[in-house]
Coordinates of C-alpha atoms and ligand atoms in Angstrom, one line a residue:
X169 CA -10.7 -112.1 116.9
X170 CA -9.2 -109.7 114.5
X171 CA -9.6 -109.8 110.7
X172 CA -6.6 -109.9 108.5
X173 CA -6.0 -106.6 106.5
X174 CA -5.8 -107.8 102.9
X175 CA -8.0 -106.5 100.2
X176 CA -11.6 -108.1 100.0
X177 CA -11.8 -108.6 96.3
X178 CA -14.2 -111.2 95.2
X179 CA -13.4 -114.1 93.1
X180 CA -15.3 -113.6 89.9
X181 CA -15.0 -115.3 86.5
X182 CA -14.8 -112.1 84.7
X183 CA -11.3 -111.6 86.3
X184 CA -10.0 -114.7 84.4
X185 CA -10.8 -113.3 81.0
X186 CA -9.6 -110.0 82.1
X187 CA -6.2 -111.5 83.1
X188 CA -6.1 -113.5 79.9
X189 CA -6.5 -110.5 77.9
X190 CA -4.1 -108.3 79.7
X191 CA -1.3 -110.8 80.0
X192 CA -1.7 -113.5 77.3
X193 CA -3.3 -111.4 74.8
X194 CA -1.7 -112.7 71.7
X195 CA -2.1 -116.4 72.9
X196 CA -4.4 -118.3 70.3
X197 CA -7.6 -119.8 70.9
X198 CA -8.2 -122.3 67.9
X199 CA -11.7 -123.9 67.1
X200 CA -12.8 -126.4 64.7
X201 CA -16.0 -125.3 63.2
X202 CA -18.9 -127.5 62.1
X203 CA -18.0 -127.4 58.3
X204 CA -14.4 -128.6 59.2
X205 CA -12.6 -125.3 59.0
X206 CA -10.2 -123.9 61.5
X207 CA -11.1 -120.4 63.4
X208 CA -8.2 -118.9 65.0
X209 CA -8.0 -115.8 67.2
X210 CA -6.6 -114.6 70.4
X211 CA -7.5 -114.1 74.1
X212 CA -7.8 -110.6 73.6
X213 CA -10.4 -110.8 70.8
X214 CA -12.1 -113.5 72.8
X215 CA -12.5 -111.0 75.8
X216 CA -13.3 -107.9 73.5
X217 CA -16.2 -110.0 71.9
X218 CA -17.5 -111.3 75.1
X219 CA -17.7 -107.7 76.3
X220 CA -19.8 -106.9 73.2
X221 CA -22.1 -110.0 73.8
X222 CA -22.6 -108.8 77.5
X223 CA -23.7 -105.4 76.1
X224 CA -25.9 -107.3 73.7
X225 CA -27.4 -109.4 76.3
X226 CA -28.2 -106.6 78.3
X227 CA -29.8 -104.6 75.6
X228 CA -32.1 -107.7 75.2
X229 CA -33.3 -107.2 78.7
X230 CA -31.4 -110.3 80.2
X231 CA -30.7 -109.6 83.7
X232 CA -28.4 -110.8 86.5
X233 CA -29.6 -113.7 88.4
X234 CA -31.5 -115.1 85.4
X235 CA -30.6 -118.4 83.3
X236 CA -29.4 -118.1 80.0
X237 CA -29.0 -121.6 78.1
X238 CA -26.3 -122.7 75.7
X239 CA -26.6 -125.5 73.4
X240 CA -23.3 -125.6 71.6
X241 CA -20.0 -127.4 70.8
X242 CA -16.8 -126.6 72.0
X243 CA -16.0 -123.6 70.0
X244 CA -15.0 -119.7 70.4
X245 CA -18.5 -118.8 70.4
X246 CA -19.4 -120.8 73.3
X247 CA -16.4 -119.7 75.1
X248 CA -17.5 -116.2 74.7
X249 CA -20.9 -117.1 76.0
X250 CA -19.4 -118.6 79.0
X251 CA -17.8 -115.3 79.9
X252 CA -20.3 -113.0 78.8
X253 CA -23.2 -114.6 80.7
X254 CA -21.5 -115.3 83.9
X255 CA -19.5 -112.1 83.7
X256 CA -22.8 -109.9 83.6
X257 CA -24.0 -111.6 86.7
X258 CA -26.5 -114.2 84.9
X259 CA -26.1 -118.0 84.9
X260 CA -24.6 -119.9 82.1
X261 CA -27.0 -123.1 81.6
X262 CA -24.9 -125.3 79.5
X263 CA -27.6 -127.6 78.1
X264 CA -26.4 -131.3 77.0
X265 CA -28.2 -131.8 73.7
X266 CA -27.5 -135.4 73.9
X267 CA -29.9 -135.9 76.7
X268 CA -33.4 -137.3 75.4
X269 CA -35.4 -134.5 73.8
X270 CA -38.0 -134.7 76.7
X271 CA -35.0 -134.3 79.0
X272 CA -33.8 -131.3 77.1
X273 CA -37.1 -129.8 77.6
X274 CA -37.3 -130.4 81.0
X275 CA -34.0 -129.0 81.9
X276 CA -34.4 -125.7 79.9
X277 CA -37.9 -125.4 81.5
X278 CA -36.8 -126.1 84.9
X279 CA -34.0 -123.6 84.8
X280 CA -36.5 -121.1 83.3
X281 CA -33.9 -120.1 80.8
X282 CA -34.7 -116.9 79.4
X283 CA -32.8 -116.9 76.4
X284 CA -31.1 -120.0 74.4
X285 CA -27.8 -119.6 72.4
X286 CA -27.4 -122.6 70.1
X287 CA -25.3 -123.9 67.2
X288 CA -26.7 -124.2 63.9
X289 CA -26.6 -127.9 64.0
X290 CA -29.3 -127.8 66.8
X291 CA -31.9 -125.6 65.0
X292 CA -34.1 -128.6 64.3
X293 CA -34.1 -129.7 67.9
X294 CA -34.8 -126.2 69.0
X295 CA -37.5 -125.4 66.7
X296 CA -39.2 -128.8 67.7
X297 CA -38.8 -128.0 71.6
X298 CA -39.5 -124.3 71.4
X299 CA -43.5 -124.2 71.8
X300 CA -43.0 -126.2 75.0
X301 CA -40.6 -123.9 76.3
X302 CA -42.6 -120.7 77.6
X303 CA -39.7 -119.0 79.6
X304 CA -37.5 -118.5 76.4
X305 CA -38.0 -115.1 75.0
X306 CA -35.0 -114.8 72.8
X307 CA -33.5 -117.4 70.4
X308 CA -29.8 -116.8 69.3
X309 CA -28.2 -118.9 66.6
X310 CA -24.6 -119.0 67.2
X311 CA -23.4 -118.2 63.7
X312 CA -23.1 -115.5 60.9
X313 CA -25.8 -114.1 58.9
X314 CA -25.2 -116.8 55.9
X315 CA -26.3 -119.6 58.4
X316 CA -29.6 -118.0 59.4
X317 CA -32.4 -120.1 58.1
X318 CA -34.8 -118.5 55.5
X319 CA -37.8 -119.3 57.6
X320 CA -38.2 -120.3 61.2
X321 CA -41.0 -120.9 63.6
X322 CA -38.9 -119.2 66.2
X323 CA -40.1 -115.8 67.1
X324 CA -37.4 -113.3 67.6
X325 CA -34.5 -115.5 66.2
X326 CA -31.4 -113.5 66.3
X327 CA -28.2 -113.8 64.4
X328 CA -25.1 -114.3 67.0
X329 CA -22.6 -112.3 64.6
X330 CA -24.8 -109.3 63.8
X331 CA -25.7 -109.1 67.6
X332 CA -22.1 -109.1 68.6
X333 CA -21.0 -106.7 66.0
X334 CA -23.7 -104.3 66.6
X335 CA -22.6 -103.7 70.0
X336 CA -19.9 -101.8 71.8
X337 CA -16.8 -103.6 73.5
X338 CA -16.9 -101.0 76.3
X339 CA -18.1 -102.6 79.3
X340 CA -17.0 -102.8 82.8
X341 CA -17.5 -106.2 84.2
X342 CA -19.7 -105.5 87.3
X343 CA -18.3 -106.5 90.9
X344 CA -20.5 -108.6 93.0
X345 CA -20.5 -111.1 95.8
X346 CA -18.4 -113.8 94.9
X347 CA -21.1 -116.4 96.2
X348 CA -23.2 -115.4 93.2
X349 CA -24.4 -118.3 90.9
X350 CA -22.7 -118.4 87.8
X351 CA -23.3 -121.6 86.0
X352 CA -25.7 -124.6 85.9
X353 CA -25.3 -128.1 84.8
X354 CA -27.8 -130.9 85.1
X355 CA -26.5 -134.5 85.7
X356 CA -27.7 -137.0 83.3
X357 CA -29.1 -139.6 85.8
X358 CA -30.5 -142.4 84.4
X359 CA -33.6 -142.7 86.6
X360 CA -35.9 -139.9 87.2
X361 CA -35.4 -136.4 86.0
X362 CA -31.9 -134.7 85.7
X363 CA -31.0 -132.7 88.8
X364 CA -29.4 -129.3 88.5
X365 CA -26.0 -128.2 89.9
X366 CA -25.8 -124.7 90.4
X367 CA -22.1 -123.4 90.6
X368 CA -20.9 -120.1 92.0
X369 CA -18.2 -117.5 90.8
X370 CA -16.0 -118.4 94.1
X371 CA -16.3 -122.0 93.5
X372 CA -15.5 -121.8 89.8
X373 CA -12.3 -119.9 90.5
X374 CA -11.3 -121.9 93.5
X375 CA -11.7 -124.9 91.3
X376 CA -9.9 -123.3 88.4
X377 CA -6.8 -122.5 90.6
X378 CA -6.7 -126.0 92.3
X379 CA -7.1 -127.9 89.2
X380 CA -4.3 -126.0 87.4
X381 CA -1.7 -127.3 89.9
X382 CA 1.0 -129.5 88.8
X383 CA -0.5 -132.7 90.3
X384 CA -3.8 -131.8 88.7
X385 CA -4.0 -130.6 85.0
X386 CA -0.4 -129.1 85.4
X387 CA -1.4 -125.9 83.3
X388 CA 1.1 -123.2 82.3
X389 CA 1.2 -120.5 79.8
X390 CA 3.8 -122.9 78.1
X391 CA 0.8 -125.4 77.4
X392 CA -1.3 -126.1 74.6
X393 CA -4.5 -127.8 75.5
X394 CA -7.3 -129.5 73.7
X395 CA -10.5 -130.1 76.0
X396 CA -12.3 -133.0 73.8
X397 CA -14.6 -133.4 77.0
X398 CA -17.8 -131.1 76.0
X399 CA -18.5 -127.8 77.5
X400 CA -21.8 -128.7 78.2
X401 CA -20.6 -131.5 80.7
X402 CA -19.3 -130.0 83.9
X403 CA -18.1 -126.8 82.1
X404 CA -15.5 -128.9 80.1
X405 CA -14.0 -130.0 83.4
X406 CA -13.3 -126.3 84.1
X407 CA -10.7 -125.9 81.3
X408 CA -12.4 -122.9 79.6
X409 CA -11.7 -121.0 83.0
X410 CA -8.3 -122.6 83.8
X411 CA -7.2 -122.0 80.3
X412 CA -7.6 -118.4 80.7
X413 CA -6.3 -118.0 84.4
X414 CA -3.1 -119.9 83.1
X415 CA -2.9 -118.0 79.4
X416 CA -2.7 -121.4 77.7
X417 CA -3.2 -122.0 73.9
X418 CA -6.8 -123.5 73.9
X419 CA -8.0 -125.7 71.0
X420 CA -11.4 -126.4 70.9
X421 CA -12.5 -129.6 68.8
X422 CA -16.0 -128.6 67.7
X423 CA -18.4 -131.6 66.7
X424 CA -15.4 -133.7 65.4
X425 CA -14.5 -135.9 68.0
X426 CA -13.4 -138.9 65.8
X427 CA -9.9 -140.2 66.1
X428 CA -8.9 -138.5 62.7
X429 CA -10.0 -135.1 63.6
X430 CA -8.5 -135.2 67.0
X431 CA -5.3 -136.6 65.7
X432 CA -5.0 -133.9 63.2
X433 CA -5.5 -131.0 65.7
X434 CA -3.0 -132.6 68.0
X435 CA -0.2 -132.8 65.4
X436 CA -1.2 -129.5 63.6
X437 CA -1.8 -127.2 66.7
X438 CA 1.4 -128.7 68.8
X439 CA -1.1 -130.0 71.7
X440 CA 0.7 -130.7 74.9
X441 CA -2.2 -131.9 76.9
X442 CA -5.6 -133.3 76.1
X443 CA -8.7 -134.2 78.3
X444 CA -11.6 -136.5 77.7
X445 CA -13.6 -139.8 78.7
X446 CA -12.1 -143.0 77.8
X447 CA -13.7 -143.8 74.6
X448 CA -12.1 -140.6 72.8
X449 CA -8.7 -142.1 73.5
X450 CA -9.7 -145.5 72.5
X451 CA -11.0 -144.3 69.1
X452 CA -7.9 -141.9 68.8
X453 CA -5.4 -144.9 69.6
X454 CA -7.3 -147.2 67.1
X455 CA -7.0 -144.5 64.3
X456 CA -3.2 -144.3 65.0
X457 CA -2.9 -148.0 65.0
X458 CA -4.6 -148.5 61.8
X459 CA -3.0 -145.6 60.1
X460 CA 0.5 -146.3 61.7
X461 CA 0.6 -142.7 63.0
X462 CA 2.3 -141.1 66.1
X463 CA 1.2 -138.6 68.6
X464 CA 4.1 -136.3 68.2
X465 CA 4.4 -133.5 70.7
X466 CA 1.4 -134.8 73.1
X467 CA 2.9 -135.1 76.5
X468 CA -0.2 -136.1 78.6
X469 CA -3.9 -136.8 78.4
X470 CA -6.2 -136.7 81.3
X471 CA -8.8 -139.3 81.2
X472 CA -11.9 -139.6 83.5
X473 CA -15.7 -139.7 83.7
X474 CA -15.9 -143.3 83.5
X475 CA -13.6 -146.4 84.3
X476 CA -10.2 -146.1 82.5
X477 CA -9.1 -149.5 81.1
X478 CA -5.6 -150.3 82.4
X479 CA -4.5 -151.2 78.9
X480 CA -4.7 -147.7 77.7
X481 CA -2.1 -146.5 79.9
X482 CA 0.5 -148.8 78.0
X483 CA -0.8 -147.9 74.5
X484 CA -0.4 -144.1 75.3
X485 CA 3.1 -144.8 76.9
X486 CA 4.2 -146.5 73.4
X487 CA 3.4 -142.8 71.9
X488 CA 5.4 -141.2 74.6
X489 CA 2.2 -140.1 76.3
X490 CA 1.3 -140.0 80.0
X491 CA -2.2 -140.9 81.2
X492 CA -3.1 -139.2 84.3
X493 CA -6.7 -140.1 85.8
X494 CA -9.1 -138.0 86.9
X495 CA -12.0 -138.6 89.2
X496 CA -15.0 -136.1 89.4
X497 CA -18.6 -135.5 89.2
X498 CA -21.1 -132.7 87.8
X499 CA -21.7 -132.2 91.6
X500 CA -17.8 -131.3 92.1
X501 CA -17.2 -128.8 89.4
X502 CA -15.8 -131.7 88.7
X503 CA -12.2 -132.5 89.9
X504 CA -12.0 -134.4 93.1
X505 CA -8.8 -136.6 92.6
X506 CA -5.8 -136.8 89.9
X507 CA -3.5 -140.0 89.8
X508 CA 0.0 -138.2 89.8
X509 CA 2.9 -139.5 91.8
X510 CA 4.6 -138.2 94.9
X511 CA 8.5 -137.7 95.6
X512 CA 8.7 -141.4 97.4
X513 CA 7.5 -143.1 94.2
X514 CA 10.4 -141.7 92.2
X515 CA 12.5 -144.9 92.2
X516 CA 9.6 -147.1 91.7
X517 CA 9.9 -147.4 87.9
X518 CA 7.3 -148.0 85.5
X519 CA 5.6 -150.9 87.5
X520 CA 4.8 -148.5 90.3
X521 CA 3.7 -145.7 88.1
X522 CA 1.3 -148.0 86.4
X523 CA -0.1 -148.8 89.7
X524 CA -0.6 -145.4 90.6
X525 CA -2.2 -144.6 87.1
X526 CA -4.6 -147.3 87.6
X527 CA -6.1 -145.4 90.8
X528 CA -8.5 -142.7 90.3
X529 CA -5.8 -140.6 92.0
X530 CA -5.5 -138.7 95.4
X531 CA -7.6 -135.7 96.4
X532 CA -6.9 -132.3 95.2
X533 CA -6.2 -129.8 97.9
X534 CA -9.9 -128.5 99.1
X535 CA -11.4 -132.0 98.3
X536 CA -12.1 -134.2 101.6
X537 CA -12.8 -137.8 101.2
X538 CA -14.3 -140.6 103.4
X539 CA -15.7 -143.9 102.9
X540 CA -18.3 -145.5 105.1
X541 CA -20.3 -148.4 105.5
X542 CA -24.1 -149.2 105.0
X543 CA -24.7 -147.9 108.6
X544 CA -23.0 -144.6 107.8
X545 CA -19.7 -145.5 109.9
X546 CA -16.4 -144.4 108.7
X547 CA -14.2 -147.1 107.4
X548 CA -10.3 -147.3 107.4
X549 CA -8.1 -145.7 104.5
X550 CA -6.1 -148.9 104.3
X551 CA -6.4 -149.8 100.4
X552 CA -8.4 -152.9 101.5
X553 CA -11.8 -151.8 102.8
X554 CA -14.3 -150.4 100.4
X555 CA -17.5 -148.5 101.3
X556 CA -19.7 -145.6 100.1
X557 CA -17.8 -142.7 99.1
X558 CA -18.5 -139.1 100.6
X559 CA -16.9 -135.8 100.1
X560 CA -17.1 -132.3 100.9
X561 CA -15.2 -129.0 99.9
X562 CA -15.8 -125.5 98.7
X563 CA -16.6 -126.7 95.0
X564 CA -18.9 -129.6 96.0
X565 CA -22.5 -128.9 95.7
X566 CA -24.5 -128.4 98.9
X567 CA -27.8 -129.3 97.4
X568 CA -29.4 -129.8 94.0
X569 CA -30.8 -126.7 92.3
X570 CA -34.6 -126.0 93.3
X571 CA -34.7 -129.4 95.7
X572 CA -34.9 -129.8 99.2
X573 CA -31.9 -131.4 101.1
X574 CA -32.2 -135.3 100.6
X575 CA -30.2 -138.3 101.0
X576 CA -27.7 -137.1 98.7
X577 CA -26.1 -135.4 101.9
X578 CA -25.5 -136.7 105.2
X579 CA -26.5 -134.9 108.6
X580 CA -23.0 -133.9 109.1
X581 CA -22.6 -132.1 105.9
X582 CA -21.0 -134.7 103.4
X583 CA -22.2 -135.5 99.9
X584 CA -22.9 -138.9 98.9
X585 CA -21.4 -139.5 95.7
X586 CA -23.1 -142.8 94.8
X587 CA -19.5 -144.5 94.1
X588 CA -18.0 -147.4 96.1
X589 CA -14.4 -146.9 96.7
X590 CA -11.2 -148.0 98.5
X591 CA -8.8 -145.4 99.8
X592 CA -5.3 -145.9 101.1
X593 CA -3.4 -144.0 103.5
X594 CA -2.1 -141.5 100.9
X595 CA -5.6 -141.0 99.7
X596 CA -5.3 -142.9 96.3
X597 CA -8.5 -144.2 95.6
X598 CA -9.9 -147.1 93.6
X599 CA -13.5 -146.7 92.5
X600 CA -14.9 -150.4 92.4
X601 CA -18.2 -149.5 91.1
X602 CA -21.4 -147.0 91.2
X603 CA -23.3 -147.9 94.1
X604 CA -26.1 -149.2 92.0
X605 CA -24.0 -151.2 89.6
X606 CA -22.1 -153.7 92.0
X607 CA -22.7 -157.3 91.5
X608 CA -23.7 -159.1 94.7
X609 CA -22.7 -162.8 94.3
X610 CA -23.8 -164.8 97.4
X611 CA -23.9 -161.6 99.6
X612 CA -20.3 -160.6 98.4
X613 CA -19.7 -157.7 96.2
X614 CA -17.8 -158.1 92.9
X615 CA -16.2 -155.0 91.3
X616 CA -17.6 -154.5 87.8
X617 CA -14.9 -152.1 86.9
X618 CA -12.3 -154.5 87.8
X619 CA -13.5 -157.2 85.7
X620 CA -13.9 -154.8 82.8
X621 CA -10.3 -153.6 83.2
X622 CA -9.1 -157.2 83.1
X623 CA -10.9 -157.8 79.9
X624 CA -10.0 -154.6 78.1
X625 CA -6.4 -156.1 78.1
X626 CA -7.4 -159.1 75.8
X627 CA -6.3 -158.1 72.5
X628 CA -9.7 -158.8 70.6
X629 CA -11.8 -156.8 72.9
X630 CA -12.8 -153.0 72.0
X631 CA -15.2 -152.4 74.7
X632 CA -16.9 -154.5 77.6
X633 CA -19.2 -154.2 80.5
X634 CA -19.6 -156.4 83.8
X635 CA -23.1 -156.6 84.4
X636 CA -25.2 -158.3 87.2
X637 CA -27.5 -160.9 85.8
X638 CA -30.0 -162.7 88.5
X639 CA -28.8 -166.0 89.5
X640 CA -31.1 -168.6 91.1
X641 CA -28.2 -169.7 93.6
X642 CA -26.1 -166.9 93.9
X643 CA -28.5 -164.0 93.7
X644 CA -26.3 -162.4 91.0
X645 CA -23.3 -163.3 88.8
X646 CA -21.5 -161.3 86.5
X647 CA -21.8 -161.7 82.9
X648 CA -19.3 -159.8 80.3
X649 CA -21.3 -158.1 77.5
X650 CA -18.5 -157.6 74.7
X651 CA -17.9 -155.8 71.5
X652 CA -15.0 -157.3 69.8
X653 CA -12.6 -155.4 67.8
X654 CA -13.2 -155.2 64.0
X655 CA -11.5 -158.2 62.4
X656 CA -10.8 -160.1 65.5
X657 CA -12.4 -163.3 66.8
X658 CA -12.5 -164.8 70.3
X659 CA -14.7 -167.4 71.9
X660 CA -16.7 -167.2 75.4
X661 CA -14.3 -169.9 76.8
X662 CA -11.3 -168.1 75.8
X663 CA -12.5 -164.7 77.1
X664 CA -13.5 -166.6 80.5
X665 CA -10.0 -168.2 80.7
X666 CA -8.4 -164.9 80.2
X667 CA -9.5 -164.1 84.1
X668 CA -7.8 -167.1 85.5
X669 CA -5.2 -166.1 88.0
X670 CA -6.0 -162.2 87.9
X671 CA -8.9 -162.3 90.3
X672 CA -10.3 -164.7 92.9
X673 CA -11.9 -167.7 91.5
X674 CA -15.5 -166.8 92.4
X675 CA -15.0 -163.4 90.9
X676 CA -14.6 -164.9 87.4
X677 CA -17.8 -164.1 85.4
X678 CA -20.1 -167.0 84.5
X679 CA -20.9 -166.1 80.9
X680 CA -20.0 -164.0 78.0
X681 CA -22.4 -162.0 75.5
X682 CA -21.0 -160.8 72.1
X683 CA -22.9 -157.4 71.0
X684 CA -22.3 -155.2 68.0
X685 CA -22.4 -152.1 70.4
X686 CA -23.0 -151.1 73.9
X687 CA -25.4 -148.4 75.3
X688 CA -24.0 -145.3 76.5
X689 CA -25.6 -142.3 78.2
X690 CA -25.6 -138.8 76.9
X691 CA -22.0 -138.3 78.7
X692 CA -20.5 -141.2 77.3
X693 CA -20.9 -143.7 80.2
X694 CA -21.9 -147.3 80.1
X695 CA -25.7 -147.6 80.4
X696 CA -25.7 -150.5 82.7
X697 CA -29.3 -150.2 83.7
X698 CA -30.2 -150.9 80.0
X699 CA -27.7 -153.9 80.2
X700 CA -29.2 -155.3 83.4
X701 CA -32.5 -155.1 81.9
X702 CA -31.2 -157.0 78.9
X703 CA -29.8 -159.8 80.8
X704 CA -32.9 -160.1 83.3
X705 CA -34.0 -163.6 81.9
X706 CA -30.4 -164.8 81.2
X707 CA -30.2 -168.3 80.6
X708 CA -27.0 -169.6 82.1
X709 CA -24.9 -172.3 80.3
X710 CA -25.1 -175.8 81.6
X711 CA -28.1 -175.1 83.7
X712 CA -26.0 -173.6 86.7
Ligands
LIG142 P1 -20.8 -137.2 85.8 O1 -21.2 -136.5 86.7 O2 -21.3 -137.3 84.7 O3 -19.2 -136.7 85.5 O4 -20.3 -138.6 86.6 C1 -19.7 -138.7 87.6 C2 -19.3 -140.3 87.9 O5 -18.4 -140.8 86.9 C3 -18.6 -140.8 89.0 O6 -19.5 -140.5 90.2 C4 -18.1 -141.9 89.0 O7 -18.9 -142.9 89.0 C5 -17.6 -141.7 87.2 N1 -16.4 -141.5 87.0 C6 -15.7 -140.3 87.0 N2 -14.5 -140.4 86.9 C7 -14.1 -141.9 86.9 C8 -12.7 -142.3 86.8 N3 -11.7 -142.0 86.7 N4 -13.0 -143.8 87.0 C9 -14.2 -144.6 87.1 N5 -15.4 -143.8 87.2 C10 -15.2 -142.3 87.0

């Protein structure tokens, strides 16, 4: 065997910000701050301040290999922390503050974070948890002197802006092995403790490259991107990295994710692409409908993280916006599939396009997928068979942080996603459920996602969940838990009638339960476990 004779340069996160500074130095990074004001600067300034912060963290005694936590919204300071922490060889642990306080305490402690950088909004939470976080030695409030509290029980509370200002921007990003850990994110598991996923520089840079491609996020220096997906949830789908790689104008929405604030940013900053979970776009579309607003200039939204209602595609299309579905997981950095069409689909018209958009998409280069049955035997990719989805690739986790290998991985090296899916011959995937959310009626599986998708097409339905309720005859039967749109009305029978002709008769749910609000997890997913508990003693109509 002979090695190729190309330079063996490690793929490091610092190379992304260096590139952005050198070739896209005057491109803007815009942030909405917690007081509603807009902060604007450039990639050159972001890079300069990231170097100052790296110097500061070094002075504070923080070392390569140590975890440094962030608890912050999507803003320029969080972006600087991303690059400074990983760039110096430490691990950027993005803490999801929406977890229960005890889970937040658990993950900061489990990661052994040595320092915590947090937005002023989280000061009360941090102060409350601090006594139980013995590993944290340094507390840094991501703000200016004026935002510092007069008194705080936190020993050694530092002001971010003072810290940055008092350090030089001369800093040579160190070179090291590209397999070095760069970031840490915990999944928001509904049972047990959250599990840590430890990313590497190499996996992060490869993911940034692959997810930039035209059939993925389709990024270029000509685009302006608004990641509504939080930077504490799978690194904002990798956009803080791919944005620098491509030199795009980045718009960071801070803590204001409501329809009006997002609409304002899209219009005023001339956003061409935005990314986020379905609820964000439902809120935005509702805001546009109520106020008769348009989404001028926006070309595409990439939607994922939980099931995307088909009806959303049509509503966005009315605004001239293309919906692209993303499927991914914290364990996959996160991008696995995207729903881009192929050359052979070009004459298929809107109907075919809608069909493709209703899938979770096909794999990006680098991601391999298969479906297996209960015994682990591979199933055909024929668009009909469905089974447990397994994946592997260079940005898929090989084991959870500080845990032994377990049932999450197969003996032959595939990761069990916990999703149930169909794959067709081109790799277009349809998730039918999370393994634990499938509804088993008389031993057969009913897809909760498909039922939800259909009912979301009803004009009165704002949000819905299909949930398995125990049934004396069929084991489980589907019940739709429904939130109606404000000012609309619909009866149980009318909603059940809506399924006629759209699914097999035995798939049609047996009941509807109206609620004011559905429970969501810390990452915006429907909390089916809670709903199943709610329906544990469900009384079926007509004593079925
Ligand atoms: P997380 O690790 O929090 O990003 O959650 C990953 C899970 O979200 C996946 O395993 C899926 O169950 C779900 N998910 C992500 N994207 C989609 C999508 N486009 N459609 C349906 N479910 C999705």
